[in-house]
Coordinates of C-alpha atoms in Angstrom, one line a residue:
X147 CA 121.9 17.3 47.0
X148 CA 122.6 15.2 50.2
X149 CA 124.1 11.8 49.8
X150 CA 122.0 9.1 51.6
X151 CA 123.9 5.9 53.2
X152 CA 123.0 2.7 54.3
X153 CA 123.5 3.9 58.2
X154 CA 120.2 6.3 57.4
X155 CA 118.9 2.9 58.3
X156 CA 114.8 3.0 58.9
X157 CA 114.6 6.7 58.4
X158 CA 116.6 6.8 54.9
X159 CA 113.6 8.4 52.4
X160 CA 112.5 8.5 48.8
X161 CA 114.0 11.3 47.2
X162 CA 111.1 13.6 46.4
X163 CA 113.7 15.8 43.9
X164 CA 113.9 12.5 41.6
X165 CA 110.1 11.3 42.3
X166 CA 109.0 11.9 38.8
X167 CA 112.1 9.8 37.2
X168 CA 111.0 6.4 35.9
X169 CA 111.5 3.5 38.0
X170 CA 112.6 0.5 36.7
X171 CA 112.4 -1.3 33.2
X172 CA 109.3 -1.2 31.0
X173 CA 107.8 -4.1 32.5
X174 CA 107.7 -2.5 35.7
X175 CA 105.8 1.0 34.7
X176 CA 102.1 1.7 34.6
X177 CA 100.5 4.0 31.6
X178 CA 99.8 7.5 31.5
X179 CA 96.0 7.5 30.3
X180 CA 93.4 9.1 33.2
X181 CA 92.3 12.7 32.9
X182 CA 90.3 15.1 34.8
X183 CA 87.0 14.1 35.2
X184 CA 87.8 9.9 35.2
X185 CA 90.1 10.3 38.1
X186 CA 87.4 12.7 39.5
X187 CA 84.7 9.7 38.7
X188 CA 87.2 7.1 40.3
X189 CA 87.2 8.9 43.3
X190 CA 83.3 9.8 43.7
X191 CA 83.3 6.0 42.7
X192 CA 84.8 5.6 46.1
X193 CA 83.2 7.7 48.2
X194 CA 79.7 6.8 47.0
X195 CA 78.2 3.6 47.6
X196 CA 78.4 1.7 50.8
X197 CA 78.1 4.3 53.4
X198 CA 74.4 5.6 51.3
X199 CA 73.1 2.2 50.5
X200 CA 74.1 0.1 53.2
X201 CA 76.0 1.6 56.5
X202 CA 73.6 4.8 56.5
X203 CA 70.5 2.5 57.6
X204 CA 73.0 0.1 59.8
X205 CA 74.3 2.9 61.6
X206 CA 70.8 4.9 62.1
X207 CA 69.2 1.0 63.0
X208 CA 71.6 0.5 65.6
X209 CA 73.9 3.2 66.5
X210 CA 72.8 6.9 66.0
X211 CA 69.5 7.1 64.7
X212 CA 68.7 10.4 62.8
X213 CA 71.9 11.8 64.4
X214 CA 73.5 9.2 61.3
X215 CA 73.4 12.5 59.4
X216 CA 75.9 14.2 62.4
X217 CA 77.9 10.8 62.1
X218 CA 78.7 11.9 58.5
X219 CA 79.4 15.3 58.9
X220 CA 81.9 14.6 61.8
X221 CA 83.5 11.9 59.9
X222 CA 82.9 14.4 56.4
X223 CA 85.0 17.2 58.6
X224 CA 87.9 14.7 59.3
X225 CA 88.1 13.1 56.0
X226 CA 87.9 17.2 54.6
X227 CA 90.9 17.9 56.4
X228 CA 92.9 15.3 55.6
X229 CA 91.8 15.2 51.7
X230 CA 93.2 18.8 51.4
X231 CA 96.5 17.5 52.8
X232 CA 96.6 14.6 50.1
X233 CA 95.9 17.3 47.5
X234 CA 99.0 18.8 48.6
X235 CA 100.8 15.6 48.3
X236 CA 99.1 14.2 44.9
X237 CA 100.5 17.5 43.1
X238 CA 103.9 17.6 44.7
X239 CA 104.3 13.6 44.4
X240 CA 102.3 11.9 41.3
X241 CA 103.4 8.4 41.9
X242 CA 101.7 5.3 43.0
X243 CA 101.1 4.6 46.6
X244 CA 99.5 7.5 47.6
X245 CA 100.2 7.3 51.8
X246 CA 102.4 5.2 51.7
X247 CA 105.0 7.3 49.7
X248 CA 104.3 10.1 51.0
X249 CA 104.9 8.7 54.3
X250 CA 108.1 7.0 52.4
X251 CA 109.3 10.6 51.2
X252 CA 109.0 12.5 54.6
X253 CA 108.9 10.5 57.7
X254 CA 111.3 7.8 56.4
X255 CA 111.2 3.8 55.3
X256 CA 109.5 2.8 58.5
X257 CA 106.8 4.7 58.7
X258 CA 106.2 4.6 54.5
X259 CA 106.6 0.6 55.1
X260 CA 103.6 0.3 57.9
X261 CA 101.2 2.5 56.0
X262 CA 101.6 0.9 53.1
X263 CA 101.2 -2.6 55.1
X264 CA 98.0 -1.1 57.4
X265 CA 96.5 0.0 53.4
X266 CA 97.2 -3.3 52.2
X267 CA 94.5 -5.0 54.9
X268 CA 92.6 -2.0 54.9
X269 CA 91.7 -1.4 51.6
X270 CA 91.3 -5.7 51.0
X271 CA 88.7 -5.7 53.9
X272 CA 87.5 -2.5 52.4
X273 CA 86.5 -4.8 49.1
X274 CA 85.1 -7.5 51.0
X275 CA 82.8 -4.8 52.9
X276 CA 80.9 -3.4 49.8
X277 CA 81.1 -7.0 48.5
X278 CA 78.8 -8.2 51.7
X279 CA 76.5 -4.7 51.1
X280 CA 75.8 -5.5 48.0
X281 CA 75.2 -8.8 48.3
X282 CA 72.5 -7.7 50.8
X283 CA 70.6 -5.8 47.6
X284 CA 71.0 -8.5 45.3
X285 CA 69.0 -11.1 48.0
X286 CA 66.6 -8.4 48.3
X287 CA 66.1 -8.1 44.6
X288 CA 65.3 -12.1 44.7
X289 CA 63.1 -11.9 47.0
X290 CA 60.7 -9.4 45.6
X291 CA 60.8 -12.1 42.3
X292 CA 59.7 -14.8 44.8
X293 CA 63.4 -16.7 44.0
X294 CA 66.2 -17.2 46.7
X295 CA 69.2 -18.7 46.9
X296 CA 69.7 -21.8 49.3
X297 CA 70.3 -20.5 53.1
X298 CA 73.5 -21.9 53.7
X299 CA 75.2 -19.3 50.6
X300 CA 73.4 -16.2 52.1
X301 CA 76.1 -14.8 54.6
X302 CA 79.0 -15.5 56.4
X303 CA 78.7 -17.9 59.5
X304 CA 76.8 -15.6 62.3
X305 CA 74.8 -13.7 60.1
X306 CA 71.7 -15.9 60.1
X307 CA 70.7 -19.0 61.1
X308 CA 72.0 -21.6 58.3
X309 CA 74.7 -18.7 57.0
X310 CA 77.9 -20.7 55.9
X311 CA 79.1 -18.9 52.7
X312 CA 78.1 -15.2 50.7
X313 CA 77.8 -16.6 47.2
X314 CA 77.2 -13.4 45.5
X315 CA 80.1 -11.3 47.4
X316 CA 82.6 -13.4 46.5
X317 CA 82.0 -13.5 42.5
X318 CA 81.7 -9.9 42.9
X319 CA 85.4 -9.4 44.3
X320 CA 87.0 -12.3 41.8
X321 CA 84.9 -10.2 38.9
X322 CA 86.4 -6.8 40.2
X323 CA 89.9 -8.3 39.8
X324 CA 89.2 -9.6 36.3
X325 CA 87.6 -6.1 35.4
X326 CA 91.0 -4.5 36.9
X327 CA 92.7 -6.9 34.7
X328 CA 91.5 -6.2 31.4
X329 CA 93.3 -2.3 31.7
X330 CA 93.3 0.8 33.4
X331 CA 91.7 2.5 30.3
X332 CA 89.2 0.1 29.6
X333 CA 88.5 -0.2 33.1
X334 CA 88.1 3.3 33.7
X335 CA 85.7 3.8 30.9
X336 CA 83.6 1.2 32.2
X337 CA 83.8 3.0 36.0
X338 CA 82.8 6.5 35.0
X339 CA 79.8 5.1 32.9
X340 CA 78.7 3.6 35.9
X341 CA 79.6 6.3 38.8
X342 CA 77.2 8.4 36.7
X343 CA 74.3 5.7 36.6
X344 CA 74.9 5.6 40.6
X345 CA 75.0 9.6 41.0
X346 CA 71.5 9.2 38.9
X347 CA 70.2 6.7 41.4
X348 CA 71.0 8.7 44.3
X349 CA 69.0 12.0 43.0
X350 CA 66.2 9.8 42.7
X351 CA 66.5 8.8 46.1
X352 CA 66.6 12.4 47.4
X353 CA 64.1 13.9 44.7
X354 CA 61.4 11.1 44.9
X355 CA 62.2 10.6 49.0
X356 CA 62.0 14.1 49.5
X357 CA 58.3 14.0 49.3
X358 CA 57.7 11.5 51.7
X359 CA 59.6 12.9 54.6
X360 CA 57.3 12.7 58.2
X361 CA 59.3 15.1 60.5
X362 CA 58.2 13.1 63.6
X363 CA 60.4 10.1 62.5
X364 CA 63.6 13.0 63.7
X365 CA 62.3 12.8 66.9
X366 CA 64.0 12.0 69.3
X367 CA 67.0 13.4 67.4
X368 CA 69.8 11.3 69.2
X369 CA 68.6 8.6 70.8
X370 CA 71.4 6.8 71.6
X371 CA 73.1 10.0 72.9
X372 CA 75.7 11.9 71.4
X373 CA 78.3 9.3 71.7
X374 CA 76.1 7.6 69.4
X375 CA 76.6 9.6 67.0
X376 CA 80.4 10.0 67.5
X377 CA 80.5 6.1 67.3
X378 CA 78.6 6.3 64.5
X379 CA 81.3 8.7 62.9
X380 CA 84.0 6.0 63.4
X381 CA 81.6 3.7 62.0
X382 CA 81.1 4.7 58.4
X383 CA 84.3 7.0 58.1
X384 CA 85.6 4.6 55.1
X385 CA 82.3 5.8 53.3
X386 CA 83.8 9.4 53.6
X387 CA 87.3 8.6 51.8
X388 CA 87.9 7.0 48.2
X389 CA 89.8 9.8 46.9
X390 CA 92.7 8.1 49.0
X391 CA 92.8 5.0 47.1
X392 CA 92.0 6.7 44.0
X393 CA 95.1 8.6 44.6
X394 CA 97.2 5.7 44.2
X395 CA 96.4 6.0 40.6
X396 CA 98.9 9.2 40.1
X397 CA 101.2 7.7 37.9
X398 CA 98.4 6.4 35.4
X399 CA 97.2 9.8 35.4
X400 CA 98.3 12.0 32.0
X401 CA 98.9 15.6 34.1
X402 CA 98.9 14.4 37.9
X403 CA 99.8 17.4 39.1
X404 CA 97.5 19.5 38.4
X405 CA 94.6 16.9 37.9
X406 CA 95.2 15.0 41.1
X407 CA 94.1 18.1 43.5
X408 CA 91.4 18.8 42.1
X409 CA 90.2 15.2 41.6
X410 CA 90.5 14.8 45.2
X411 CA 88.5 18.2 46.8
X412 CA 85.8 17.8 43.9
X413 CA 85.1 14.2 44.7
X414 CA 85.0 14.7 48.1
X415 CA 82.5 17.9 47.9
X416 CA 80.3 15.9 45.6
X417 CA 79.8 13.0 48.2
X418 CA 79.6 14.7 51.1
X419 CA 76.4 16.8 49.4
X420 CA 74.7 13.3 48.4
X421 CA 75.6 11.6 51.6
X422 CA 73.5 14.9 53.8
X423 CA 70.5 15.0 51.8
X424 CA 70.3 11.0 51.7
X425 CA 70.8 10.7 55.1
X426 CA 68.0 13.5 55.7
X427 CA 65.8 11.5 53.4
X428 CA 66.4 8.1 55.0
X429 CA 65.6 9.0 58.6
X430 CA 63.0 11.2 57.6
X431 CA 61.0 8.5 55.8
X432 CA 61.0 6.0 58.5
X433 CA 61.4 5.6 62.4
X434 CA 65.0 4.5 62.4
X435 CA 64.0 1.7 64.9
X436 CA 62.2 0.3 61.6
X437 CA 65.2 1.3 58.9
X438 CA 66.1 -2.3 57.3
X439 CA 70.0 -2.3 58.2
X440 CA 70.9 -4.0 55.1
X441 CA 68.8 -2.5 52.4
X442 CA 67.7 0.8 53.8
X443 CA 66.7 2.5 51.0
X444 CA 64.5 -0.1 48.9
X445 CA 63.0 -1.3 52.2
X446 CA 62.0 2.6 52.8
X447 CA 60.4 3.0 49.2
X448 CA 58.5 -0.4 50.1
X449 CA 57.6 0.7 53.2
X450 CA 56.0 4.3 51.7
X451 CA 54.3 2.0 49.1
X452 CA 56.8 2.8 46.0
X453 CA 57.9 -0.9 45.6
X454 CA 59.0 -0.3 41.9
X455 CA 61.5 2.4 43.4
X456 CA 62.7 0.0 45.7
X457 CA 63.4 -2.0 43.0
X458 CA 65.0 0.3 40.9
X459 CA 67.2 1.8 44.1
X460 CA 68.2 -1.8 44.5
X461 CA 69.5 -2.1 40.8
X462 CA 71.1 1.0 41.2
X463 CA 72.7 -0.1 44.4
X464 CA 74.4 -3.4 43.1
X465 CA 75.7 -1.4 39.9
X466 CA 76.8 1.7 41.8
X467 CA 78.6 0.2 45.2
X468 CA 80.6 -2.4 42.8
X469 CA 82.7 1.4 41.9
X470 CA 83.8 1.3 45.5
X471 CA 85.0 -2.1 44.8
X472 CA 86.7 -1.4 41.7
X473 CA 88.0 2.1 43.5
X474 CA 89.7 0.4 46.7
X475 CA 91.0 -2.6 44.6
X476 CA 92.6 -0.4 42.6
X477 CA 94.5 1.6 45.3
X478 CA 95.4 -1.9 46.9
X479 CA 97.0 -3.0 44.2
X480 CA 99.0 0.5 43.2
X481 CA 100.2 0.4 47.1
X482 CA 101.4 -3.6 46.8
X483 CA 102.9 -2.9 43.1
X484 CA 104.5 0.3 45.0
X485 CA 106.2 -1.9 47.9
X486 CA 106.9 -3.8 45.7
X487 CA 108.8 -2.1 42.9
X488 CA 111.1 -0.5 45.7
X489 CA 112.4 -3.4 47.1
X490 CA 110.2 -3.7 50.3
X491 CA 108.3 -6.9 49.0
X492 CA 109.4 -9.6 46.7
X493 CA 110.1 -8.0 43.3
X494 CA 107.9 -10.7 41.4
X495 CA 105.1 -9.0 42.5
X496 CA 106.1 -5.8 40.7
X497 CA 105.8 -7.2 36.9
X498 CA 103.4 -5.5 35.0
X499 CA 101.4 -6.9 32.1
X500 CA 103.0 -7.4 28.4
X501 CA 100.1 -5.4 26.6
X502 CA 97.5 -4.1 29.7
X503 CA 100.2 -2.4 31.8
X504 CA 98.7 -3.2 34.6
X505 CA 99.8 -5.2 37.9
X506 CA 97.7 -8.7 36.9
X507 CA 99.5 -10.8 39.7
X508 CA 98.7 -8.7 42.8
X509 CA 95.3 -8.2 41.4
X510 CA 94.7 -11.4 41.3
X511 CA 95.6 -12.4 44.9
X512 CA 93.7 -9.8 45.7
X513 CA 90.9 -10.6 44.7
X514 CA 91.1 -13.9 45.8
X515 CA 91.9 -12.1 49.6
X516 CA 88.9 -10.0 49.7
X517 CA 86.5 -12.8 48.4
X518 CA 87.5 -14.9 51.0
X519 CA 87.2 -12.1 53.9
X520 CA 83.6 -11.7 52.2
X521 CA 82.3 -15.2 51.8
X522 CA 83.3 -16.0 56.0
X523 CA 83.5 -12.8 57.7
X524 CA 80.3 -10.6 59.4
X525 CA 80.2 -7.7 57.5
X526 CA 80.1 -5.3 61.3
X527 CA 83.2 -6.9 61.6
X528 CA 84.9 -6.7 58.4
X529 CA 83.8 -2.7 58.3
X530 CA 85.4 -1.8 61.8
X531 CA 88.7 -3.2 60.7
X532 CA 88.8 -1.0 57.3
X533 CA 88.9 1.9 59.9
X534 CA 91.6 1.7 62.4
X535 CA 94.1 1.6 59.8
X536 CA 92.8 3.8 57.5
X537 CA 92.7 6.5 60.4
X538 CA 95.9 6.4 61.0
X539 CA 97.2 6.6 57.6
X540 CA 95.2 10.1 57.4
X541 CA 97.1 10.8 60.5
X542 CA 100.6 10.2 59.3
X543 CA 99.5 11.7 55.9
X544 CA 98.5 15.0 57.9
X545 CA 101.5 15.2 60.1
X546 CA 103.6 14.5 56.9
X547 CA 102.2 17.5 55.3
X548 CA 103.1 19.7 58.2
X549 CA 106.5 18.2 58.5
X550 CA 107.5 19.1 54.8
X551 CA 105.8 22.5 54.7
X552 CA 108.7 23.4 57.2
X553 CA 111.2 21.3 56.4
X554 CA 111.3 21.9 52.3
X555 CA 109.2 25.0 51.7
X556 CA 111.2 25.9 48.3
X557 CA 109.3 23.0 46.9
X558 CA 106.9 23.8 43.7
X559 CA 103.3 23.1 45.0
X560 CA 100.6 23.0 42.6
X561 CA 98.2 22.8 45.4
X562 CA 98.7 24.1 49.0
X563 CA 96.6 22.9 51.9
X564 CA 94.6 26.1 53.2
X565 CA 95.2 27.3 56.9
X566 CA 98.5 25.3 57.7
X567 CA 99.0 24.1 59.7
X568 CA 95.5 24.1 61.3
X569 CA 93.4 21.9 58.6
X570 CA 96.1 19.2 58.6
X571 CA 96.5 19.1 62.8
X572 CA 92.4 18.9 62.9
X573 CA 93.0 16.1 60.4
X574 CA 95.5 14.5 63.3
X575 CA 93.2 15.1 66.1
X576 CA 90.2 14.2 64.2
X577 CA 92.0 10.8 63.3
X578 CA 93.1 9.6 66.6
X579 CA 89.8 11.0 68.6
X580 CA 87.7 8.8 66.0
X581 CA 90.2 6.1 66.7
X582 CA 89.4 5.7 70.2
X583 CA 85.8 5.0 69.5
X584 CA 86.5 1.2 67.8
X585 CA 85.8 -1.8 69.9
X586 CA 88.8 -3.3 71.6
X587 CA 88.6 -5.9 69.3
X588 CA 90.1 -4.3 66.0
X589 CA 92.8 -2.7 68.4
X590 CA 93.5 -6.6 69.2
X591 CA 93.4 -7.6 65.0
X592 CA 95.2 -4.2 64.2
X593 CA 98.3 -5.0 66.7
X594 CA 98.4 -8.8 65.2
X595 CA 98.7 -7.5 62.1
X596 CA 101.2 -5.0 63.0
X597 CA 103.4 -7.0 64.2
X598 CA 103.3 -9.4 61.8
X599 CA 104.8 -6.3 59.6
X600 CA 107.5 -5.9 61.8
X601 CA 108.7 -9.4 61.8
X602 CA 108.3 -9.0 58.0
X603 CA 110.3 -5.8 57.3
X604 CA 113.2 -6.4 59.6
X605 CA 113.2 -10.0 58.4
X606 CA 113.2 -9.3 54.5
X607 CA 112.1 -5.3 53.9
X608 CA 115.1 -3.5 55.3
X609 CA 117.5 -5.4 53.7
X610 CA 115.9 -5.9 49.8
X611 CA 115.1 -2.3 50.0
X612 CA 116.2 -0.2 47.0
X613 CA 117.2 2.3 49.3
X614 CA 119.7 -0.2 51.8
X615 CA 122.5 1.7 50.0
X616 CA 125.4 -0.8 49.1
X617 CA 127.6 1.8 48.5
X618 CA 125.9 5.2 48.2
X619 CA 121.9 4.6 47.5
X620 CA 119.8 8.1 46.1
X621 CA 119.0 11.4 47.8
X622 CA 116.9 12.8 50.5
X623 CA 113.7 14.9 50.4
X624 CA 115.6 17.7 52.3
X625 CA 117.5 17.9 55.5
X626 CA 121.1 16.6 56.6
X627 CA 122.2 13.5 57.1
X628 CA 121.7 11.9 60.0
X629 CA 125.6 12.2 62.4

């Protein structure tokens, strides 16, 4: 056991020998009450929603055409690798936080501190995204009833002439936040019950759909190229991950360990079966010139003269993308009560409730965060900055898993990722090439943001850290002391 001092500075780590030992006093501790199949729902929950219901037909529209279905699979084959790595992670680490300590354990403070600060914005605009997709259904929904709300509370300024407000997402991302509030239990029940409803929907889709596929509309394959359909990849990549955020839920999970793995690889394999055949059915259905970008699916049915299962798909796609909501609002608010509890933002954010357990303050602000994002912010542009960051957290997480495999093999693993260290570096590469496709733009938001970190951590972070070590602080993951 190596003693860790305050001169480990930015590169002192969690000690991954004592990460199962409480932390803190009662008040700070979340409850042990997700099994198998909930976390499994939580992180199908996730994965599912957005990227079938609303990106597929924005991306085919505009971007990649049929060749949406490629987009998937090469953002399906990057989120693969790097789900097999957080497998490895979730059983060897069951805390809250998920990248972020991981990143914390292995590659020191620093790099622990900016994940966990990139997930914070990531996983907030992440809200606000499916907010803005479903608000796109329910206005669909109103229309077909001959109703409608006034113009000026249909979108966010630049999304239609009169657009000044989106009414509906923001009530959905202040009702997430009271639904996280009332519970993990409760709030999980209320999740799986409705990740099922949405698996239902989907099948429909694909069943009904099925039968009126016109091969012609897959012609021209990719007509935008294939660098449409690598753009498209880097488009809907956050509607490929879920399990990531649902991670963050390790410590309210009653055998994390063993149930985290295989939460992770079966909600993953689940979504990425859904998400081809959609896809398939989508652009098969309709020329993707005439895909609707907001409401694919319903317009589709319409379109093929099934309005009643354009109705129904719509239903099914306000209840089912509101999961992805509740899934990336959890895992924001397990990384922020994370930070929090070890010292790296202001303890008061910590504090749990008396009687729910559960972190009500940050979810709170939260909520308040993404509803703003999602009453005034283009949902193109709210969507491309969920990636950048989330990108390179899989990166980090992937090069983490490499790092530890070699630097503390004696560790017990109760999942191992296959082909190491292969499937983790194609994570890496996968990561960074996607990366390259976003507009300069995000880069530009990405680097503000970044920096405001920095000012942050060195400013408060580094010195409030548990780990700062007046006199001698906890132990390492492995490895000497720095000289």
């Amino acid at each position: 056991m190596t003693t860790v001092w305050s001169k480990q500075g930015v590169l002192r780590r969690k000690p991954i020998e004592h990460i199962e030992e409480p932390e803190g006093p009662p008040s700070e501790q979340l409850t042990r009450t997700l099994g198998l199949w909930q976390l499994t729902a939580i992180g199908v929950g996730g994965i599912i929603g957005a990227g079938i219901f609303t990106l597929a037909g924005t991306v085919a529209n505009g971007v990649a055409g049929p060749a949406v279905l490629v987009s998937f699979l090469i953002a399906g084959i990057a989120s693969a690798a790097a789900a097999f790595s957080y497998a490895e992670f979730a059983g060897l680490i069951p805390k809250a936080g998920s990248a972020y300590t991981y990143g914390y354990a292995v590659l020191g403070e620093l790099a622990g501190w900016f994940i966990g600060w990139d997930l914070l914005l990531e996983y907030t605009a992440i809200v606000a995204v499916v907010a803005i997709g479903i608000s796109g259904y329910f206005n669909f929904l109103l229309e077909e009833t001959g109703a409608a709300l006034p113009t000026w509370m249909l979108g966010a300024p630049g999304t239609g002439e009169g657009h000044r407000f989106d009414l509906i997402a923001v009530v959905l991302c202040l009702f997430t936040a009271y639904l996280l509030n009332l519970g993990i239990k409760s709030a999980a029940r209320f999740e799986t019950v409705v990740v099922i409803l949405k698996v239902l929907v989907v099948l429909l889709v694909i069943v009904v759909g099925f039968f009126h596929i016109n091969a012609d509309n897959y012609t021209p394959f990719f007509p935008f190229g294939v660098g449409g359909a690598i753009t498209g990849a880097a488009t809907v990549f956050f509607a490929v991950f879920g399990y990531d955020a649902m991670s963050t839920a390790a410590e309210e999970s009653k055998d994390a360990q063993r149930h985290m793995p295989r939460a992770i690889i079966y909600s993953l394999a689940i979504a990425m079966v859904l998400y081809v055949l959609a896809c398939l059915v989508l652009t098969g259905m309709q020329n993707y010139t005439e895909i609707d970008p907001e409401s694919g699916f319903s317009s589709a049915f319409k379109a093929v003269g099934l309005p009643l299962v354009a109705d129904v798909i719509a239903v099914g796609a306000i209840i089912g993308i509101l999961t992805v909501m509740f899934t990336f609002m959890l895992g924001v608010t397990r990384v922020w009560f994370s930070m929090s509890r070890d010292g790296l933002l202001p303890h008061w954010f910590a504090k749990t409730h008396p009687t729910r357990h559960v972190p009500t303050r940050v979810t709170w602000i939260v909520g308040v965060a993404s509803a703003a994002i999602a009453g005034f912010v283009p949902i193109g542009e709210a969507a491309e900055l969920t990636n950048i960051g989330i990108l390179l957290a899989f990166a980090v997480v992937c090069t983490s898993v490499i790092v530890l495999r070699y630097r503390r093999p004696d560790l017990p693993r109760t999942f191992r990722t296959p082909l190491m260290p292969f499937t983790p570096a194609v994570g890496v590469i996968a990561s960074i090439w996607l990366i390259t496709y976003l507009r300069v733009e995000t880069w530009i938001r990405f680097a503000i943001w970044f920096l405001i970190g920095l000012v942050l951590y060195f400013g408060y972070s580094y010195r409030h850290s548990k780990l700062a070590g007046r006199g001698p602080a906890t132990t390492t993951g492995g490895g000497s002391p720095p000289a």
